[in-house]
CSV table of C-alpha atoms and ligand atoms in Angstrom, one decimal:
chain,number,residue,atom,x,y,z
A,18,MET,CA,110.1,107.3,78.9
A,19,SER,CA,112.3,109.9,77.4
A,20,LEU,CA,115.2,110.9,79.7
A,21,LYS,CA,113.9,112.6,82.9
A,22,THR,CA,114.9,114.0,86.3
A,23,ILE,CA,113.4,111.7,88.8
A,24,PHE,CA,113.0,112.2,92.5
A,25,VAL,CA,112.7,109.2,94.8
A,26,THR,CA,111.9,109.5,98.5
A,27,GLY,CA,112.9,106.6,100.8
A,28,SER,CA,115.7,105.9,98.3
A,29,SER,CA,117.6,103.6,100.6
A,30,GLY,CA,114.6,101.5,101.4
A,31,LEU,CA,113.2,98.4,99.7
A,32,ILE,CA,111.1,100.0,96.9
A,33,GLY,CA,113.1,103.3,96.8
A,34,SER,CA,116.4,101.5,96.1
A,35,GLU,CA,114.8,99.4,93.4
A,36,ALA,CA,113.4,102.5,91.7
A,37,VAL,CA,116.8,104.3,91.9
A,38,GLU,CA,118.6,101.3,90.3
A,39,HIS,CA,115.9,100.9,87.6
A,40,PHE,CA,115.7,104.5,86.5
A,41,ASP,CA,119.5,105.0,86.7
A,42,ARG,CA,120.0,102.0,84.4
A,43,GLN,CA,117.8,103.7,81.9
A,44,GLY,CA,119.9,106.8,82.0
A,45,HIS,CA,117.6,109.1,83.9
A,46,GLN,CA,119.0,111.6,86.4
A,47,VAL,CA,117.9,110.2,89.8
A,48,HIS,CA,117.8,112.2,93.0
A,49,GLY,CA,117.1,110.3,96.2
A,50,ILE,CA,116.1,111.5,99.7
A,51,ASP,CA,116.6,109.2,102.7
A,52,ASN,CA,117.8,110.1,106.1
A,53,ASN,CA,118.0,106.4,107.3
A,54,MET,CA,115.0,106.9,109.6
A,55,ARG,CA,114.3,103.2,109.3
A,56,ALA,CA,117.1,102.8,111.9
A,57,VAL,CA,115.3,105.3,114.2
A,58,TYR,CA,112.1,103.3,114.0
A,59,PHE,CA,113.6,99.8,114.2
A,60,GLY,CA,117.1,100.1,115.6
A,61,ASP,CA,120.3,98.7,114.0
A,62,GLN,CA,118.4,95.9,112.1
A,63,GLY,CA,116.5,98.5,110.2
A,64,ASP,CA,119.6,100.4,109.2
A,65,THR,CA,119.7,101.0,105.5
A,66,THR,CA,123.3,102.3,105.2
A,67,TRP,CA,124.4,99.1,103.5
A,68,ASN,CA,121.8,99.7,100.7
A,69,LEU,CA,122.8,103.3,100.2
A,70,GLU,CA,126.4,102.2,99.8
A,71,ARG,CA,125.4,99.5,97.4
A,72,LEU,CA,123.5,102.1,95.3
A,73,ARG,CA,126.5,104.4,95.3
A,74,ARG,CA,128.6,101.6,93.9
A,75,CYS,CA,126.1,100.4,91.2
A,76,THR,CA,124.6,103.6,89.9
A,77,LYS,CA,125.9,106.3,87.5
A,78,ASN,CA,123.4,109.2,87.7
A,79,PHE,CA,122.3,109.0,91.3
A,80,THR,CA,122.5,111.9,93.7
A,81,HIS,CA,121.7,111.2,97.4
A,82,HIS,CA,120.3,113.8,99.7
A,83,SER,CA,120.2,113.0,103.4
A,84,LEU,CA,117.1,115.0,104.0
A,85,ASP,CA,114.0,114.5,106.1
A,86,ILE,CA,110.6,114.7,104.3
A,87,ARG,CA,109.3,116.6,107.3
A,88,ASP,CA,111.8,119.4,106.6
A,89,ARG,CA,109.7,121.8,104.4
A,90,VAL,CA,112.5,124.4,104.1
A,91,ALA,CA,115.0,121.8,102.8
A,92,LEU,CA,112.4,120.4,100.4
A,93,GLU,CA,111.6,123.9,99.1
A,94,THR,CA,115.3,124.5,98.4
A,95,LEU,CA,115.7,121.2,96.6
A,96,PHE,CA,112.6,121.7,94.5
A,97,ARG,CA,113.7,125.3,93.6
A,98,SER,CA,117.1,124.1,92.5
A,99,ARG,CA,115.8,121.9,89.6
A,100,PRO,CA,112.6,120.8,88.0
A,101,PHE,CA,111.5,117.2,88.6
A,102,ASP,CA,109.6,115.3,86.0
A,103,LEU,CA,108.6,112.3,88.1
A,104,ILE,CA,108.3,112.2,91.9
A,105,VAL,CA,108.0,108.8,93.5
A,106,HIS,CA,107.2,109.0,97.2
A,107,TYR,CA,108.1,105.9,99.2
A,108,ALA,CA,109.6,107.3,102.4
A,109,ALA,CA,107.5,106.3,105.4
A,110,GLN,CA,107.2,105.0,108.9
A,111,PRO,CA,106.0,101.7,107.5
A,112,SER,CA,104.9,99.6,110.5
A,113,HIS,CA,101.4,99.6,111.9
A,114,ASP,CA,102.5,98.1,115.2
A,115,LYS,CA,105.3,100.6,115.6
A,116,ALA,CA,102.9,103.6,115.1
A,117,ARG,CA,101.3,102.8,118.5
A,118,ASP,CA,104.6,103.9,120.2
A,119,ILE,CA,105.2,107.0,118.1
A,120,PRO,CA,101.8,108.4,117.0
A,121,ILE,CA,103.0,112.0,116.4
A,122,LEU,CA,106.2,111.0,114.6
A,123,ASP,CA,104.2,108.5,112.5
A,124,PHE,CA,101.7,111.2,111.5
A,125,GLU,CA,104.3,113.8,110.8
A,126,VAL,CA,106.2,111.5,108.5
A,127,ASN,CA,103.4,109.7,106.8
A,128,ALA,CA,100.7,112.3,106.5
A,129,ILE,CA,102.5,115.7,106.7
A,130,GLY,CA,105.6,114.5,104.8
A,131,ALA,CA,103.4,113.5,101.9
A,132,VAL,CA,101.6,116.9,101.9
A,133,ASN,CA,105.0,118.7,102.0
A,134,LEU,CA,106.0,116.9,98.8
A,135,LEU,CA,102.7,117.3,97.0
A,136,GLU,CA,102.7,121.0,97.8
A,137,ALA,CA,106.4,121.4,96.8
A,138,MET,CA,105.4,119.8,93.4
A,139,ARG,CA,102.4,122.0,93.0
A,140,LEU,CA,104.5,125.2,93.6
A,141,HIS,CA,107.5,124.2,91.6
A,142,CYS,CA,106.7,121.6,89.0
A,143,PRO,CA,102.9,121.2,88.8
A,144,LYS,CA,103.1,119.4,85.4
A,145,ALA,CA,105.3,116.6,86.9
A,146,ILE,CA,103.9,113.1,87.7
A,147,PHE,CA,103.6,112.1,91.4
A,148,VAL,CA,103.3,108.5,92.5
A,149,PHE,CA,102.4,107.7,96.2
A,150,LEU,CA,102.8,104.3,97.7
A,151,SER,CA,99.9,103.9,100.0
A,152,THR,CA,98.9,100.7,101.7
A,153,SER,CA,96.2,98.0,102.0
A,154,LYS,CA,95.9,99.2,105.7
A,155,VAL,CA,93.9,102.2,104.5
A,156,TYR,CA,91.0,99.7,104.3
A,157,GLY,CA,91.5,99.1,108.0
A,158,ASP,CA,90.0,95.8,109.0
A,159,SER,CA,87.0,96.0,106.6
A,160,PRO,CA,88.5,93.3,104.4
A,161,ASN,CA,88.0,91.0,107.4
A,162,GLU,CA,84.2,91.4,106.9
A,163,LEU,CA,84.2,89.2,103.8
A,164,PRO,CA,83.0,85.7,104.5
A,165,LEU,CA,85.9,83.3,104.7
A,166,LYS,CA,86.4,79.6,104.6
A,167,GLU,CA,89.0,77.7,106.5
A,168,LEU,CA,91.2,75.4,104.5
A,169,GLU,CA,93.9,73.1,105.8
A,170,THR,CA,96.8,75.7,105.6
A,171,ARG,CA,95.0,79.0,104.9
A,172,TRP,CA,92.0,81.2,105.1
A,173,ASP,CA,90.3,81.9,101.8
A,174,TYR,CA,87.3,83.9,100.6
A,175,ALA,CA,84.1,81.9,100.8
A,176,TYR,CA,82.3,83.3,97.8
A,177,PRO,CA,83.4,82.9,94.2
A,178,GLU,CA,82.8,86.7,93.5
A,179,ASP,CA,85.6,87.5,96.0
A,180,HIS,CA,88.1,85.1,94.4
A,181,ASN,CA,90.3,87.9,93.0
A,182,GLY,CA,90.5,89.6,96.3
A,183,ILE,CA,90.0,93.2,97.6
A,184,ASN,CA,89.3,95.9,95.0
A,185,GLU,CA,89.4,99.7,95.3
A,186,ASN,CA,85.7,99.9,96.2
A,187,CYS,CA,86.4,98.5,99.7
A,188,ARG,CA,85.4,101.2,102.2
A,189,ILE,CA,88.2,103.1,104.0
A,190,ASP,CA,86.3,104.7,106.9
A,191,ARG,CA,84.3,103.3,109.8
A,192,THR,CA,86.9,100.6,110.3
A,193,LEU,CA,89.9,99.9,112.6
A,194,HIS,CA,93.0,101.0,110.8
A,195,SER,CA,95.8,101.2,113.4
A,196,LEU,CA,97.4,104.6,113.7
A,197,PHE,CA,99.7,103.8,110.7
A,198,GLY,CA,96.7,102.9,108.5
A,199,ALA,CA,95.1,106.2,109.5
A,200,SER,CA,98.2,108.3,108.8
A,201,LYS,CA,98.6,106.6,105.4
A,202,ALA,CA,94.9,107.1,104.7
A,203,SER,CA,95.3,110.8,105.4
A,204,ALA,CA,98.2,111.0,102.9
A,205,ASP,CA,96.2,108.8,100.4
A,206,LEU,CA,93.2,111.2,100.5
A,207,MET,CA,95.4,114.3,100.2
A,208,ALA,CA,97.2,112.7,97.2
A,209,GLN,CA,93.8,112.0,95.6
A,210,GLU,CA,92.8,115.6,96.2
A,211,TYR,CA,95.9,117.0,94.6
A,212,GLY,CA,94.9,114.9,91.6
A,213,ARG,CA,91.2,115.6,91.5
A,214,TYR,CA,91.1,119.1,92.9
A,215,PHE,CA,94.2,120.6,91.3
A,216,GLY,CA,94.1,118.3,88.2
A,217,MET,CA,97.7,117.1,88.9
A,218,LYS,CA,99.0,113.8,87.6
A,219,VAL,CA,99.0,111.9,90.9
A,220,GLY,CA,98.7,108.1,91.2
A,221,ILE,CA,98.0,106.3,94.4
A,222,PHE,CA,99.0,102.7,94.8
A,223,ARG,CA,97.7,100.7,97.8
A,224,GLY,CA,100.3,98.1,98.4
A,225,GLY,CA,99.8,94.5,99.7
A,226,CYS,CA,103.0,92.9,100.9
A,227,LEU,CA,105.9,94.5,99.0
A,228,THR,CA,109.0,92.5,99.2
A,229,GLY,CA,112.4,91.7,97.7
A,230,PRO,CA,116.1,91.2,98.6
A,231,ALA,CA,116.7,94.9,99.4
A,232,HIS,CA,114.5,94.9,102.5
A,233,SER,CA,116.2,95.6,105.8
A,234,GLY,CA,113.6,93.3,107.3
A,235,VAL,CA,112.7,93.6,111.0
A,236,GLU,CA,110.1,91.8,113.2
A,237,LEU,CA,107.6,94.8,112.9
A,238,HIS,CA,108.0,95.2,109.1
A,239,GLY,CA,109.0,93.2,106.1
A,240,PHE,CA,107.5,89.8,106.9
A,241,LEU,CA,109.1,87.5,104.3
A,242,SER,CA,112.5,89.2,104.7
A,243,TYR,CA,112.3,88.8,108.5
A,244,LEU,CA,111.0,85.2,108.3
A,245,VAL,CA,113.9,84.2,106.0
A,246,LYS,CA,116.4,86.0,108.3
A,247,VAL,CA,115.2,84.0,111.3
A,248,ALA,CA,115.1,80.7,109.4
A,249,ILE,CA,118.7,81.2,108.2
A,250,SER,CA,120.1,82.4,111.6
A,251,GLY,CA,118.2,79.8,113.7
A,252,GLY,CA,116.4,82.5,115.7
A,253,SER,CA,112.8,82.2,116.8
A,254,TYR,CA,109.7,83.6,115.0
A,255,THR,CA,106.4,84.4,116.5
A,256,VAL,CA,103.1,84.2,114.7
A,257,PHE,CA,100.1,86.2,116.0
A,258,GLY,CA,96.6,84.7,115.8
A,259,TYR,CA,94.3,83.4,113.1
A,260,LYS,CA,95.7,79.9,113.5
A,261,ALA,CA,98.8,81.0,111.5
A,262,LYS,CA,96.6,80.7,108.4
A,263,GLN,CA,96.5,84.5,107.6
A,264,VAL,CA,97.1,85.2,103.9
A,265,ARG,CA,99.2,87.9,102.3
A,266,ASP,CA,99.9,88.6,98.6
A,267,ASN,CA,103.5,89.4,97.9
A,268,ILE,CA,104.9,91.5,95.1
A,269,HIS,CA,108.6,91.8,94.2
A,270,SER,CA,109.9,95.3,94.4
A,271,SER,CA,110.8,95.2,90.7
A,272,ASP,CA,107.2,94.5,89.7
A,273,VAL,CA,106.2,97.4,91.8
A,274,VAL,CA,108.6,99.8,90.1
A,275,ARG,CA,107.5,98.5,86.7
A,276,ALA,CA,103.9,99.3,87.6
A,277,ILE,CA,104.9,102.8,88.6
A,278,GLU,CA,106.8,103.2,85.3
A,279,GLU,CA,103.6,102.1,83.4
A,280,PHE,CA,101.6,104.7,85.2
A,281,ALA,CA,104.2,107.4,84.6
A,282,SER,CA,104.1,106.7,80.9
A,283,ASN,CA,100.4,107.4,80.7
A,284,PRO,CA,99.4,109.1,84.0
A,285,ARG,CA,95.9,109.9,85.3
A,286,ALA,CA,94.8,112.5,87.8
A,287,GLY,CA,94.1,111.1,91.3
A,288,GLU,CA,93.6,107.5,90.4
A,289,VAL,CA,93.8,104.8,93.0
A,290,TYR,CA,95.0,101.3,92.4
A,291,ASN,CA,95.5,98.2,94.6
A,292,LEU,CA,98.9,96.7,93.9
A,293,GLY,CA,100.2,93.4,95.4
A,294,GLY,CA,101.1,90.0,94.2
A,295,GLY,CA,97.5,89.0,93.6
A,296,ARG,CA,96.2,85.4,94.1
A,297,GLU,CA,99.1,83.8,92.3
A,298,ASN,CA,101.6,85.2,94.8
A,299,SER,CA,99.5,84.7,97.9
A,300,ILE,CA,100.7,82.6,100.8
A,301,SER,CA,99.7,82.0,104.4
A,302,MET,CA,102.0,82.0,107.4
A,303,LEU,CA,101.9,78.2,107.7
A,304,GLU,CA,102.7,77.8,104.0
A,305,ALA,CA,105.5,80.4,104.2
A,306,ILE,CA,107.1,78.6,107.1
A,307,ALA,CA,106.8,75.2,105.3
A,308,LYS,CA,108.5,76.8,102.2
A,309,VAL,CA,111.5,78.2,104.1
A,310,GLU,CA,111.8,74.9,105.9
A,311,GLU,CA,111.9,73.1,102.6
A,312,MET,CA,114.5,75.6,101.2
A,313,THR,CA,116.8,75.5,104.2
A,314,GLY,CA,116.3,71.8,105.0
A,315,LYS,CA,115.8,72.8,108.6
A,316,LYS,CA,112.8,72.9,111.0
A,317,MET,CA,112.1,76.5,111.9
A,318,ASN,CA,111.9,77.5,115.5
A,319,TRP,CA,108.5,79.3,115.8
A,320,GLN,CA,105.8,79.8,118.3
A,321,TYR,CA,102.2,80.7,118.1
A,322,VAL,CA,100.4,83.4,120.2
A,323,ASP,CA,96.6,83.2,120.0
A,324,GLN,CA,96.1,87.0,120.1
A,325,ASN,CA,96.2,88.5,116.6
A,326,ARG,CA,97.8,91.9,115.9
A,327,ILE,CA,95.2,94.7,116.3
A,328,GLY,CA,93.5,95.4,113.0
A,329,ASP,CA,95.5,92.7,111.2
A,330,HIS,CA,94.0,91.3,108.0
A,331,ILE,CA,92.9,87.6,108.0
A,332,CYS,CA,93.1,87.1,104.3
A,333,TYR,CA,94.3,90.0,102.1
A,334,ILE,CA,94.7,89.5,98.3
A,335,SER,CA,95.0,92.6,96.1
A,336,ASP,CA,92.5,92.5,93.2
A,337,LEU,CA,94.7,93.7,90.3
A,338,THR,CA,91.9,93.9,87.8
A,339,LYS,CA,91.7,97.7,87.7
A,340,PHE,CA,95.4,98.4,87.2
A,341,LYS,CA,95.7,95.6,84.6
A,342,SER,CA,92.7,97.1,82.7
A,343,HIS,CA,94.2,100.6,82.6
A,344,TYR,CA,97.8,99.3,82.0
A,345,PRO,CA,97.5,96.0,80.0
A,346,ASN,CA,101.3,95.8,79.4
A,347,TRP,CA,101.9,95.1,83.1
A,348,LYS,CA,101.8,91.8,84.8
A,349,ILE,CA,103.5,90.0,87.7
A,350,THR,CA,106.8,88.7,86.4
A,351,ILE,CA,108.4,87.3,89.6
A,352,GLY,CA,106.6,84.4,91.3
A,353,LEU,CA,106.8,83.4,94.9
A,354,ASP,CA,109.5,80.7,94.5
A,355,GLU,CA,111.8,83.2,92.9
A,356,ILE,CA,111.0,85.9,95.5
A,357,PHE,CA,112.0,83.4,98.3
A,358,ARG,CA,115.1,82.3,96.4
A,359,GLN,CA,116.3,85.9,95.9
A,360,ILE,CA,115.7,86.9,99.5
A,361,MET,CA,117.5,83.8,100.8
A,362,ALA,CA,120.5,84.2,98.5
A,363,ASP,CA,120.8,87.9,99.4
A,364,GLN,CA,120.6,87.3,103.1
A,365,ARG,CA,123.2,84.5,103.0
A,366,LEU,CA,125.5,86.9,101.2
A,367,ARG,CA,124.9,89.7,103.7
A,368,ASN,CA,125.1,87.2,106.6
A,369,VAL,CA,122.3,88.9,108.4
A,370,ALA,CA,121.0,87.9,111.9
A,371,PRO,CA,117.7,88.9,113.6
A,372,HIS,CA,117.6,90.9,116.9
I,407,NAD,N1,106.9,96.8,102.4
I,407,NAD,C1,105.6,96.6,102.4
I,407,NAD,O1,105.1,95.5,102.7
I,407,NAD,C2,104.6,97.7,102.1
I,407,NAD,C3,103.3,97.4,102.0
I,407,NAD,C4,102.4,98.5,101.7
I,407,NAD,C5,102.8,99.8,101.5
I,407,NAD,N2,104.2,100.0,101.7
I,407,NAD,C6,104.6,101.4,101.5
I,407,NAD,O2,105.6,101.5,100.5
I,407,NAD,C7,106.6,102.5,100.8
I,407,NAD,C8,107.9,101.9,100.7
I,407,NAD,O3,108.0,100.8,101.7
I,407,NAD,P1,109.4,100.0,101.9
I,407,NAD,O4,109.0,98.6,102.3
I,407,NAD,O5,110.3,100.3,100.8
I,407,NAD,O6,109.9,100.8,103.3
I,407,NAD,P2,111.4,100.9,103.8
I,407,NAD,O7,111.3,101.2,105.2
I,407,NAD,O8,112.2,99.8,103.3
I,407,NAD,O9,111.8,102.3,103.0
I,407,NAD,C9,111.4,103.5,103.4
I,407,NAD,C10,112.6,104.4,103.5
I,407,NAD,O10,112.2,105.7,103.9
I,407,NAD,C11,113.2,106.3,104.8
I,407,NAD,N3,112.5,107.3,105.6
I,407,NAD,C12,111.7,107.1,106.6
I,407,NAD,N4,111.3,108.2,107.1
I,407,NAD,C13,111.9,109.2,106.4
I,407,NAD,C14,111.9,110.6,106.5
I,407,NAD,N5,111.2,111.3,107.5
I,407,NAD,N6,112.6,111.3,105.6
I,407,NAD,C15,113.4,110.7,104.7
I,407,NAD,N7,113.4,109.4,104.6
I,407,NAD,C16,112.7,108.6,105.5
I,407,NAD,C17,113.7,105.1,105.6
I,407,NAD,O11,115.0,105.3,106.1
I,407,NAD,C18,113.7,104.0,104.6
I,407,NAD,O12,114.9,103.8,103.9
I,407,NAD,C19,106.2,103.0,102.2
I,407,NAD,O13,105.4,104.2,101.9
I,407,NAD,C20,105.3,102.0,102.7
I,407,NAD,O14,104.3,102.5,103.6
I,407,NAD,C21,105.1,99.1,102.0
């Protein structure tokens, strides 16, 4: 990409901070919005101040704005002050369990916050590119309708035609989403509409498990980060339901940002993509626990509760076929072992402890 002014929401979070670093390294002017609301949702363990300080130290062209994406007036002032070429929207209330306690705040941040940004772009820089990070939870629990087979350590799809996982044709309505899934689905549909109805260059990415060392992992969000945190500190971890064989596909934050960069270099209007680690980066809870035990050389202290989380996926693997066919330069470059290694190394350095 030629040099641009890039706007990143959620810039102190996992994916936002990766994007800030990435685009700053390339010489773009990067503006980030983050008001550290992760600490409001999850308490001290979700505090992202350490990551903002890290960004301030390691970047050259990064300007931080401590703004709330619900604050339309502040957004309006910011968008009036300079034209943005690329807007990447990552700020969110990101936990489906947490949304139950704060339904209005969840909707205001996830749904209305997204519309505030889309509308600010339409009014002030309609030719810009907008990327929205949606979630696999927009499919609700419909992925659980696929026939499954039980293997020794994981669930897997029973039919060969489902081997690659869930594609974008999976239905998003008449299914149990959790309030978080519904607020993100609202934003996902509005983002599609700004693409299709207004012809704006808007891409929607439905994330599987996005992960990496910059996650301020907490029990309710950031499963690998939190699992490693517990394993290192000797705390205890609880697995909910599905015989601990539920499967997630994990993608490193840097592969997420590279996907967004590919989209930005050749954008489409209102296109939807699933984005996760795919089958090669999929792992079950039992397998993840075994892996951290192997890496730490210690047995993990974990317990099993038979009741699964409401609306939780049993086996979710993102089918990456559509994105790879539109953007053949992109592929997963960071495998699961390296993801675990990086998270562990970073957490040892930060000396983190769970609640
Ligand atoms: N991490 C995952 O597994 C995952 C999976 C699917 C989709 N996603 C989506 O990807 C995006 C990024 O996720 P993440 O893991 O980086 O989350 P994160 O919580 O690490 O980062 C989000 C950042 O947004 C900030 N924020 C929250 N509310 C805000 C508000 N009202 N105004 C300004 N800033 C606010 C938070 O302080 C936080 O730093 C989110 O939209 C999330 O829903 C994440």
